[in-house]
Amino acid sequence: MTPKIRMAELTSEEARQHLTSDAVVLLPMGSLEDQGIHAPMGDYMAADLMALEIAKAARAQGVATFVAPVIPFGGKDYFDSSHGGISISHATLCGILDDMFGCLDRHGIRKLMIVNGHGGNVPAITEVALRWRQKAGLFVPSMYLWQVAYGELPGLIGADKAKASSGHGGDPLTSVGLHFYPDLLRADLVRPAPTGSTVKGLSISGFSSITFDGAKIQVPIEALEATETGAYGCDPTLCSAETGAVLVDRLAAIGAGLVVEHVARGLHD
């Protein structure tokens, strides 16, 4: 097995030799948006590095696993208000995924898994994955990293701490960032998320909702209206590189297990 893991680093001859029907390819994707005033905007960097960790762990168990170039721009949503952020339309993101699936399928590379780091990507992933299952028998799972992480954090750091630290701009991404690229985070800007935001006289209860008479109602608001710091519903001061390390190990184990036990065996109709 070649020591190269990233597809971009393979020569064309190496690609012909190693990207066979037995190979597993991970497709990382994320976004470029406000992750909290203390954190780098490109959460796609964490998704890319997590895909690399999953591939290494799968290779250690004998599965030839490679990482495709990361899609850095996320699907357009309420974070479009992020200064300097770049997002793309649902149609464009679907088109990119469609083309990626098509290119790999043409060459018999059908053992695929998406490693996703942005909630705004989920609708496009769902649409394209279902379409390719229906038309080509492809069955492509998607591991939404931070959704999985929210479920794992209570068991890793305790329920009370996880509840306080978890949220946009906090755990899991801030701790993962402190583990992967601590020099890119600004410790001097870390602070608890603001509270009490309102819009049109109504209390904001999320990035796309308000609360009225005890009920959560969806409304067309933007992230900056919910929080001026990019953090919401959490205390980023509780995040740490130690939490990031154990979380990365756990996510890598889950991802590699899925690759080895299922994706590598060919999840096709």
PDB file of C-alpha atoms in Angstrom:
ATOM      1  CA  MET A   1       0.000   0.000   0.000  1.00  0.00           C
ATOM      2  CA  THR A   2       1.388   3.389  -0.956  1.00  0.00           C
ATOM      3  CA  PRO A   3       2.234   5.662   2.000  1.00  0.00           C
ATOM      4  CA  LYS A   4       0.413   8.503   0.232  1.00  0.00           C
ATOM      5  CA  ILE A   5      -3.078   9.109   1.614  1.00  0.00           C
ATOM      6  CA  ARG A   6      -4.211  12.284  -0.138  1.00  0.00           C
ATOM      7  CA  MET A   7      -5.426  11.712  -3.686  1.00  0.00           C
ATOM      8  CA  ALA A   8      -3.867  15.011  -4.730  1.00  0.00           C
ATOM      9  CA  GLU A   9      -0.410  13.651  -3.930  1.00  0.00           C
ATOM     10  CA  LEU A  10      -0.730  10.569  -6.130  1.00  0.00           C
ATOM     11  CA  THR A  11       0.859  10.590  -9.559  1.00  0.00           C
ATOM     12  CA  SER A  12      -1.417   9.464 -12.391  1.00  0.00           C
ATOM     13  CA  GLU A  13       0.373   6.110 -12.493  1.00  0.00           C
ATOM     14  CA  GLU A  14      -0.009   5.697  -8.739  1.00  0.00           C
ATOM     15  CA  ALA A  15      -3.702   6.543  -9.082  1.00  0.00           C
ATOM     16  CA  ARG A  16      -4.130   3.779 -11.665  1.00  0.00           C
ATOM     17  CA  GLN A  17      -2.330   1.326  -9.383  1.00  0.00           C
ATOM     18  CA  HIS A  18      -3.947   2.193  -6.050  1.00  0.00           C
ATOM     19  CA  LEU A  19      -7.356   3.751  -6.715  1.00  0.00           C
ATOM     20  CA  THR A  20      -8.923   0.428  -7.586  1.00  0.00           C
ATOM     21  CA  SER A  21     -12.392  -0.942  -6.951  1.00  0.00           C
ATOM     22  CA  ASP A  22     -11.114  -2.092  -3.550  1.00  0.00           C
ATOM     23  CA  ALA A  23     -10.029   1.389  -2.444  1.00  0.00           C
ATOM     24  CA  VAL A  24     -12.134   3.545  -0.125  1.00  0.00           C
ATOM     25  CA  VAL A  25     -12.219   7.286  -0.808  1.00  0.00           C
ATOM     26  CA  LEU A  26     -13.242   9.822   1.854  1.00  0.00           C
ATOM     27  CA  LEU A  27     -14.774  13.087   0.656  1.00  0.00           C
ATOM     28  CA  PRO A  28     -14.218  15.841   3.260  1.00  0.00           C
ATOM     29  CA  MET A  29     -16.250  19.039   3.177  1.00  0.00           C
ATOM     30  CA  GLY A  30     -16.884  21.987   5.475  1.00  0.00           C
ATOM     31  CA  SER A  31     -17.418  25.735   5.290  1.00  0.00           C
ATOM     32  CA  LEU A  32     -15.817  29.167   5.467  1.00  0.00           C
ATOM     33  CA  GLU A  33     -17.886  31.118   7.989  1.00  0.00           C
ATOM     34  CA  ASP A  34     -17.939  32.615  11.487  1.00  0.00           C
ATOM     35  CA  GLN A  35     -16.878  29.927  13.976  1.00  0.00           C
ATOM     36  CA  GLY A  36     -16.595  32.389  16.851  1.00  0.00           C
ATOM     37  CA  ILE A  37     -14.431  35.496  16.922  1.00  0.00           C
ATOM     38  CA  HIS A  38     -11.642  33.422  18.490  1.00  0.00           C
ATOM     39  CA  ALA A  39     -11.523  30.638  15.874  1.00  0.00           C
ATOM     40  CA  PRO A  40     -10.437  30.399  12.227  1.00  0.00           C
ATOM     41  CA  MET A  41     -13.349  30.619   9.807  1.00  0.00           C
ATOM     42  CA  GLY A  42     -12.368  27.591   7.782  1.00  0.00           C
ATOM     43  CA  ASP A  43     -13.879  24.643   9.623  1.00  0.00           C
ATOM     44  CA  TYR A  44     -13.177  22.674   6.454  1.00  0.00           C
ATOM     45  CA  MET A  45      -9.600  22.432   7.766  1.00  0.00           C
ATOM     46  CA  ALA A  46     -10.815  20.356  10.714  1.00  0.00           C
ATOM     47  CA  ALA A  47     -12.975  18.168   8.447  1.00  0.00           C
ATOM     48  CA  ASP A  48      -9.994  17.580   6.164  1.00  0.00           C
ATOM     49  CA  LEU A  49      -7.712  16.644   9.075  1.00  0.00           C
ATOM     50  CA  MET A  50     -10.394  14.398  10.571  1.00  0.00           C
ATOM     51  CA  ALA A  51     -10.703  12.595   7.235  1.00  0.00           C
ATOM     52  CA  LEU A  52      -6.947  12.074   7.319  1.00  0.00           C
ATOM     53  CA  GLU A  53      -7.146  10.613  10.849  1.00  0.00           C
ATOM     54  CA  ILE A  54      -9.978   8.286   9.801  1.00  0.00           C
ATOM     55  CA  ALA A  55      -7.994   7.154   6.754  1.00  0.00           C
ATOM     56  CA  LYS A  56      -4.900   6.452   8.863  1.00  0.00           C
ATOM     57  CA  ALA A  57      -6.931   4.425  11.341  1.00  0.00           C
ATOM     58  CA  ALA A  58      -8.611   2.440   8.548  1.00  0.00           C
ATOM     59  CA  ARG A  59      -5.267   1.772   6.875  1.00  0.00           C
ATOM     60  CA  ALA A  60      -3.918   0.453  10.174  1.00  0.00           C
ATOM     61  CA  GLN A  61      -6.658  -2.190   9.879  1.00  0.00           C
ATOM     62  CA  GLY A  62      -5.656  -3.109   6.336  1.00  0.00           C
ATOM     63  CA  VAL A  63      -8.084  -1.039   4.244  1.00  0.00           C
ATOM     64  CA  ALA A  64      -6.616   1.057   1.418  1.00  0.00           C
ATOM     65  CA  THR A  65      -8.215   4.422   2.231  1.00  0.00           C
ATOM     66  CA  PHE A  66      -7.600   7.741   0.495  1.00  0.00           C
ATOM     67  CA  VAL A  67      -8.733  11.335   1.090  1.00  0.00           C
ATOM     68  CA  ALA A  68     -10.090  13.445  -1.766  1.00  0.00           C
ATOM     69  CA  PRO A  69      -9.454  17.214  -1.894  1.00  0.00           C
ATOM     70  CA  VAL A  70     -11.697  18.998   0.595  1.00  0.00           C
ATOM     71  CA  ILE A  71     -14.701  21.073  -0.530  1.00  0.00           C
ATOM     72  CA  PRO A  72     -14.026  24.292   1.430  1.00  0.00           C
ATOM     73  CA  PHE A  73     -17.244  26.228   0.799  1.00  0.00           C
ATOM     74  CA  GLY A  74     -20.434  25.286   2.603  1.00  0.00           C
ATOM     75  CA  GLY A  75     -24.043  25.406   1.541  1.00  0.00           C
ATOM     76  CA  LYS A  76     -25.582  28.858   1.891  1.00  0.00           C
ATOM     77  CA  ASP A  77     -27.596  29.437   5.079  1.00  0.00           C
ATOM     78  CA  TYR A  78     -27.992  31.972   7.917  1.00  0.00           C
ATOM     79  CA  PHE A  79     -24.191  32.203   8.239  1.00  0.00           C
ATOM     80  CA  ASP A  80     -24.093  34.065   4.949  1.00  0.00           C
ATOM     81  CA  SER A  81     -23.849  37.181   7.149  1.00  0.00           C
ATOM     82  CA  SER A  82     -20.288  36.184   8.182  1.00  0.00           C
ATOM     83  CA  HIS A  83     -17.896  38.954   7.122  1.00  0.00           C
ATOM     84  CA  GLY A  84     -15.404  37.432   4.683  1.00  0.00           C
ATOM     85  CA  GLY A  85     -17.300  34.160   4.529  1.00  0.00           C
ATOM     86  CA  ILE A  86     -17.853  32.358   1.243  1.00  0.00           C
ATOM     87  CA  SER A  87     -20.818  30.051   0.769  1.00  0.00           C
ATOM     88  CA  ILE A  88     -22.364  28.480  -2.305  1.00  0.00           C
ATOM     89  CA  SER A  89     -25.928  27.792  -3.348  1.00  0.00           C
ATOM     90  CA  HIS A  90     -27.623  24.456  -2.797  1.00  0.00           C
ATOM     91  CA  ALA A  91     -27.697  23.871  -6.559  1.00  0.00           C
ATOM     92  CA  THR A  92     -23.976  24.571  -6.907  1.00  0.00           C
ATOM     93  CA  LEU A  93     -23.052  22.294  -4.022  1.00  0.00           C
ATOM     94  CA  CYS A  94     -25.246  19.520  -5.429  1.00  0.00           C
ATOM     95  CA  GLY A  95     -23.526  20.005  -8.775  1.00  0.00           C
ATOM     96  CA  ILE A  96     -20.069  19.668  -7.245  1.00  0.00           C
ATOM     97  CA  LEU A  97     -21.003  16.492  -5.381  1.00  0.00           C
ATOM     98  CA  ASP A  98     -22.729  15.083  -8.479  1.00  0.00           C
ATOM     99  CA  ASP A  99     -19.603  15.660 -10.547  1.00  0.00           C
ATOM    100  CA  MET A 100     -17.313  14.148  -7.913  1.00  0.00           C
ATOM    101  CA  PHE A 101     -19.470  11.036  -7.611  1.00  0.00           C
ATOM    102  CA  GLY A 102     -19.628  10.771 -11.399  1.00  0.00           C
ATOM    103  CA  CYS A 103     -15.875  11.042 -11.942  1.00  0.00           C
ATOM    104  CA  LEU A 104     -15.085   8.419  -9.310  1.00  0.00           C
ATOM    105  CA  ASP A 105     -17.859   6.075 -10.450  1.00  0.00           C
ATOM    106  CA  ARG A 106     -16.608   6.261 -14.043  1.00  0.00           C
ATOM    107  CA  HIS A 107     -13.300   4.754 -12.915  1.00  0.00           C
ATOM    108  CA  GLY A 108     -14.888   2.070 -10.770  1.00  0.00           C
ATOM    109  CA  ILE A 109     -14.183   3.862  -7.477  1.00  0.00           C
ATOM    110  CA  ARG A 110     -17.477   3.262  -5.694  1.00  0.00           C
ATOM    111  CA  LYS A 111     -16.548   2.783  -2.036  1.00  0.00           C
ATOM    112  CA  LEU A 112     -17.093   6.328  -0.832  1.00  0.00           C
ATOM    113  CA  MET A 113     -17.829   8.086   2.456  1.00  0.00           C
ATOM    114  CA  ILE A 114     -18.430  11.784   3.086  1.00  0.00           C
ATOM    115  CA  VAL A 115     -16.768  13.400   6.109  1.00  0.00           C
ATOM    116  CA  ASN A 116     -18.842  16.526   6.695  1.00  0.00           C
ATOM    117  CA  GLY A 117     -18.138  19.485   8.947  1.00  0.00           C
ATOM    118  CA  HIS A 118     -21.043  21.830   8.189  1.00  0.00           C
ATOM    119  CA  GLY A 119     -24.765  21.555   8.853  1.00  0.00           C
ATOM    120  CA  GLY A 120     -25.580  23.626   5.770  1.00  0.00           C
ATOM    121  CA  ASN A 121     -24.142  20.839   3.605  1.00  0.00           C
ATOM    122  CA  VAL A 122     -26.593  18.208   4.846  1.00  0.00           C
ATOM    123  CA  PRO A 123     -29.476  18.953   2.430  1.00  0.00           C
ATOM    124  CA  ALA A 124     -27.198  18.736  -0.619  1.00  0.00           C
ATOM    125  CA  ILE A 125     -25.512  15.571   0.640  1.00  0.00           C
ATOM    126  CA  THR A 126     -28.900  13.957   1.268  1.00  0.00           C
ATOM    127  CA  GLU A 127     -30.213  14.860  -2.182  1.00  0.00           C
ATOM    128  CA  VAL A 128     -27.141  13.742  -4.128  1.00  0.00           C
ATOM    129  CA  ALA A 129     -26.526  10.549  -2.164  1.00  0.00           C
ATOM    130  CA  LEU A 130     -30.131   9.453  -2.622  1.00  0.00           C
ATOM    131  CA  ARG A 131     -30.052  10.279  -6.336  1.00  0.00           C
ATOM    132  CA  TRP A 132     -26.910   8.184  -6.876  1.00  0.00           C
ATOM    133  CA  ARG A 133     -28.370   5.284  -4.947  1.00  0.00           C
ATOM    134  CA  GLN A 134     -31.468   5.381  -7.138  1.00  0.00           C
ATOM    135  CA  LYS A 135     -29.663   5.715 -10.463  1.00  0.00           C
ATOM    136  CA  ALA A 136     -26.432   3.785  -9.923  1.00  0.00           C
ATOM    137  CA  GLY A 137     -26.830   1.639  -6.811  1.00  0.00           C
ATOM    138  CA  LEU A 138     -24.239   3.702  -4.946  1.00  0.00           C
ATOM    139  CA  PHE A 139     -24.728   3.767  -1.167  1.00  0.00           C
ATOM    140  CA  VAL A 140     -22.652   6.610   0.291  1.00  0.00           C
ATOM    141  CA  PRO A 141     -22.791   7.264   4.060  1.00  0.00           C
ATOM    142  CA  SER A 142     -22.043  10.719   5.422  1.00  0.00           C
ATOM    143  CA  MET A 143     -20.446  11.248   8.826  1.00  0.00           C
ATOM    144  CA  TYR A 144     -21.525  14.681  10.072  1.00  0.00           C
ATOM    145  CA  LEU A 145     -18.603  15.123  12.462  1.00  0.00           C
ATOM    146  CA  TRP A 146     -19.999  17.691  14.869  1.00  0.00           C
ATOM    147  CA  GLN A 147     -23.401  16.031  15.169  1.00  0.00           C
ATOM    148  CA  VAL A 148     -21.632  12.802  16.128  1.00  0.00           C
ATOM    149  CA  ALA A 149     -19.378  14.752  18.490  1.00  0.00           C
ATOM    150  CA  TYR A 150     -22.299  16.301  20.380  1.00  0.00           C
ATOM    151  CA  GLY A 151     -23.471  12.791  21.201  1.00  0.00           C
ATOM    152  CA  GLU A 152     -20.023  11.620  22.276  1.00  0.00           C
ATOM    153  CA  LEU A 153     -18.945  14.589  24.416  1.00  0.00           C
ATOM    154  CA  PRO A 154     -20.997  13.762  27.561  1.00  0.00           C
ATOM    155  CA  GLY A 155     -19.317  10.363  27.813  1.00  0.00           C
ATOM    156  CA  LEU A 156     -15.871  11.833  27.210  1.00  0.00           C
ATOM    157  CA  ILE A 157     -15.864  14.933  29.449  1.00  0.00           C
ATOM    158  CA  GLY A 158     -18.989  14.545  31.598  1.00  0.00           C
ATOM    159  CA  ALA A 159     -22.576  15.566  30.958  1.00  0.00           C
ATOM    160  CA  ASP A 160     -22.484  18.872  32.863  1.00  0.00           C
ATOM    161  CA  LYS A 161     -19.320  20.173  31.193  1.00  0.00           C
ATOM    162  CA  ALA A 162     -20.479  19.001  27.780  1.00  0.00           C
ATOM    163  CA  LYS A 163     -23.794  20.839  28.185  1.00  0.00           C
ATOM    164  CA  ALA A 164     -22.005  24.059  29.143  1.00  0.00           C
ATOM    165  CA  SER A 165     -19.272  23.923  26.503  1.00  0.00           C
ATOM    166  CA  SER A 166     -21.261  22.595  23.527  1.00  0.00           C
ATOM    167  CA  GLY A 167     -22.667  24.932  20.910  1.00  0.00           C
ATOM    168  CA  HIS A 168     -21.663  26.953  17.888  1.00  0.00           C
ATOM    169  CA  GLY A 169     -18.314  28.591  18.563  1.00  0.00           C
ATOM    170  CA  GLY A 170     -17.649  26.200  21.459  1.00  0.00           C
ATOM    171  CA  ASP A 171     -17.341  22.443  21.595  1.00  0.00           C
ATOM    172  CA  PRO A 172     -16.736  20.434  19.600  1.00  0.00           C
ATOM    173  CA  LEU A 173     -15.032  22.607  16.997  1.00  0.00           C
ATOM    174  CA  THR A 174     -13.050  24.909  19.282  1.00  0.00           C
ATOM    175  CA  SER A 175     -11.526  21.995  21.200  1.00  0.00           C
ATOM    176  CA  VAL A 176     -10.794  20.148  17.959  1.00  0.00           C
ATOM    177  CA  GLY A 177      -9.143  23.301  16.639  1.00  0.00           C
ATOM    178  CA  LEU A 178      -7.041  23.641  19.792  1.00  0.00           C
ATOM    179  CA  HIS A 179      -5.852  20.093  19.154  1.00  0.00           C
ATOM    180  CA  PHE A 180      -5.178  20.384  15.406  1.00  0.00           C
ATOM    181  CA  TYR A 181      -4.027  24.000  14.961  1.00  0.00           C
ATOM    182  CA  PRO A 182      -3.701  25.833  18.315  1.00  0.00           C
ATOM    183  CA  ASP A 183      -1.641  28.649  16.801  1.00  0.00           C
ATOM    184  CA  LEU A 184      -4.610  29.724  14.667  1.00  0.00           C
ATOM    185  CA  LEU A 185      -6.953  30.340  17.606  1.00  0.00           C
ATOM    186  CA  ARG A 186      -7.032  33.620  19.554  1.00  0.00           C
ATOM    187  CA  ALA A 187      -7.079  32.896  23.283  1.00  0.00           C
ATOM    188  CA  ASP A 188      -7.479  36.617  24.014  1.00  0.00           C
ATOM    189  CA  LEU A 189     -10.847  36.647  22.210  1.00  0.00           C
ATOM    190  CA  VAL A 190     -12.418  33.613  23.883  1.00  0.00           C
ATOM    191  CA  ARG A 191     -15.474  34.526  25.953  1.00  0.00           C
ATOM    192  CA  PRO A 192     -18.870  33.058  26.870  1.00  0.00           C
ATOM    193  CA  ALA A 193     -21.565  33.394  24.229  1.00  0.00           C
ATOM    194  CA  PRO A 194     -23.821  36.434  24.588  1.00  0.00           C
ATOM    195  CA  THR A 195     -27.433  35.928  25.644  1.00  0.00           C
ATOM    196  CA  GLY A 196     -30.733  37.759  25.355  1.00  0.00           C
ATOM    197  CA  SER A 197     -30.722  38.529  21.627  1.00  0.00           C
ATOM    198  CA  THR A 198     -34.014  39.652  20.109  1.00  0.00           C
ATOM    199  CA  VAL A 199     -35.418  40.370  16.654  1.00  0.00           C
ATOM    200  CA  LYS A 200     -38.637  42.288  15.952  1.00  0.00           C
ATOM    201  CA  GLY A 201     -39.236  42.269  19.708  1.00  0.00           C
ATOM    202  CA  LEU A 202     -39.098  38.460  19.906  1.00  0.00           C
ATOM    203  CA  SER A 203     -36.546  36.370  21.822  1.00  0.00           C
ATOM    204  CA  ILE A 204     -34.118  34.535  19.539  1.00  0.00           C
ATOM    205  CA  SER A 205     -33.814  30.859  20.453  1.00  0.00           C
ATOM    206  CA  GLY A 206     -31.452  29.679  17.718  1.00  0.00           C
ATOM    207  CA  PHE A 207     -29.839  30.673  14.453  1.00  0.00           C
ATOM    208  CA  SER A 208     -33.162  30.328  12.637  1.00  0.00           C
ATOM    209  CA  SER A 209     -35.798  30.513  15.348  1.00  0.00           C
ATOM    210  CA  ILE A 210     -37.530  32.608  18.002  1.00  0.00           C
ATOM    211  CA  THR A 211     -39.609  31.606  21.008  1.00  0.00           C
ATOM    212  CA  PHE A 212     -43.240  32.637  21.281  1.00  0.00           C
ATOM    213  CA  ASP A 213     -45.547  31.511  24.080  1.00  0.00           C
ATOM    214  CA  GLY A 214     -43.117  28.696  24.919  1.00  0.00           C
ATOM    215  CA  ALA A 215     -42.991  27.423  21.333  1.00  0.00           C
ATOM    216  CA  LYS A 216     -40.015  27.512  18.968  1.00  0.00           C
ATOM    217  CA  ILE A 217     -40.940  29.242  15.700  1.00  0.00           C
ATOM    218  CA  GLN A 218     -38.752  29.258  12.596  1.00  0.00           C
ATOM    219  CA  VAL A 219     -38.008  32.735  11.250  1.00  0.00           C
ATOM    220  CA  PRO A 220     -35.725  34.206   8.563  1.00  0.00           C
ATOM    221  CA  ILE A 221     -32.908  35.638  10.656  1.00  0.00           C
ATOM    222  CA  GLU A 222     -29.170  35.723  10.167  1.00  0.00           C
ATOM    223  CA  ALA A 223     -26.459  34.470  12.476  1.00  0.00           C
ATOM    224  CA  LEU A 224     -25.225  37.962  13.341  1.00  0.00           C
ATOM    225  CA  GLU A 225     -28.645  38.796  14.748  1.00  0.00           C
ATOM    226  CA  ALA A 226     -28.372  35.867  17.169  1.00  0.00           C
ATOM    227  CA  THR A 227     -24.824  36.577  18.337  1.00  0.00           C
ATOM    228  CA  GLU A 228     -22.201  39.221  17.618  1.00  0.00           C
ATOM    229  CA  THR A 229     -19.367  36.874  18.661  1.00  0.00           C
ATOM    230  CA  GLY A 230     -20.293  33.878  16.502  1.00  0.00           C
ATOM    231  CA  ALA A 231     -20.736  31.754  19.641  1.00  0.00           C
ATOM    232  CA  TYR A 232     -24.225  30.710  20.673  1.00  0.00           C
ATOM    233  CA  GLY A 233     -25.565  28.801  23.660  1.00  0.00           C
ATOM    234  CA  CYS A 234     -22.167  27.774  25.017  1.00  0.00           C
ATOM    235  CA  ASP A 235     -19.086  28.811  26.969  1.00  0.00           C
ATOM    236  CA  PRO A 236     -15.975  28.479  24.745  1.00  0.00           C
ATOM    237  CA  THR A 237     -13.720  29.168  27.761  1.00  0.00           C
ATOM    238  CA  LEU A 238     -14.396  25.544  28.792  1.00  0.00           C
ATOM    239  CA  CYS A 239     -12.927  24.145  25.570  1.00  0.00           C
ATOM    240  CA  SER A 240      -9.432  22.639  25.594  1.00  0.00           C
ATOM    241  CA  ALA A 241      -6.830  20.833  23.524  1.00  0.00           C
ATOM    242  CA  GLU A 242      -7.235  17.853  25.876  1.00  0.00           C
ATOM    243  CA  THR A 243     -10.933  17.602  25.010  1.00  0.00           C
ATOM    244  CA  GLY A 244     -10.028  17.955  21.347  1.00  0.00           C
ATOM    245  CA  ALA A 245      -7.521  15.100  21.535  1.00  0.00           C
ATOM    246  CA  VAL A 246      -9.914  12.576  23.055  1.00  0.00           C
ATOM    247  CA  LEU A 247     -12.692  13.675  20.728  1.00  0.00           C
ATOM    248  CA  VAL A 248     -10.507  13.333  17.624  1.00  0.00           C
ATOM    249  CA  ASP A 249      -9.494   9.834  18.727  1.00  0.00           C
ATOM    250  CA  ARG A 250     -13.122   8.850  19.232  1.00  0.00           C
ATOM    251  CA  LEU A 251     -14.312  10.304  15.922  1.00  0.00           C
ATOM    252  CA  ALA A 252     -11.437   8.596  14.107  1.00  0.00           C
ATOM    253  CA  ALA A 253     -12.361   5.272  15.712  1.00  0.00           C
ATOM    254  CA  ILE A 254     -16.020   5.618  14.723  1.00  0.00           C
ATOM    255  CA  GLY A 255     -15.174   6.670  11.174  1.00  0.00           C
ATOM    256  CA  ALA A 256     -12.566   3.964  10.670  1.00  0.00           C
ATOM    257  CA  GLY A 257     -14.910   1.345  12.080  1.00  0.00           C
ATOM    258  CA  LEU A 258     -17.572   2.330   9.576  1.00  0.00           C
ATOM    259  CA  VAL A 259     -15.034   2.202   6.748  1.00  0.00           C
ATOM    260  CA  VAL A 260     -13.592  -1.176   7.703  1.00  0.00           C
ATOM    261  CA  GLU A 261     -16.788  -2.978   8.676  1.00  0.00           C
ATOM    262  CA  HIS A 262     -19.119  -1.589   6.035  1.00  0.00           C
ATOM    263  CA  VAL A 263     -17.841   0.827   3.361  1.00  0.00           C
ATOM    264  CA  ALA A 264     -14.876  -1.360   2.372  1.00  0.00           C
ATOM    265  CA  ARG A 265     -17.214  -4.302   1.902  1.00  0.00           C
ATOM    266  CA  GLY A 266     -19.218  -2.417  -0.703  1.00  0.00           C
ATOM    267  CA  LEU A 267     -22.499  -0.850   0.326  1.00  0.00           C
ATOM    268  CA  HIS A 268     -24.159  -1.127  -3.081  1.00  0.00           C
ATOM    269  CA  ASP A 269     -27.663  -2.103  -4.184  1.00  0.00           C
TER     270      ASP A 269
END
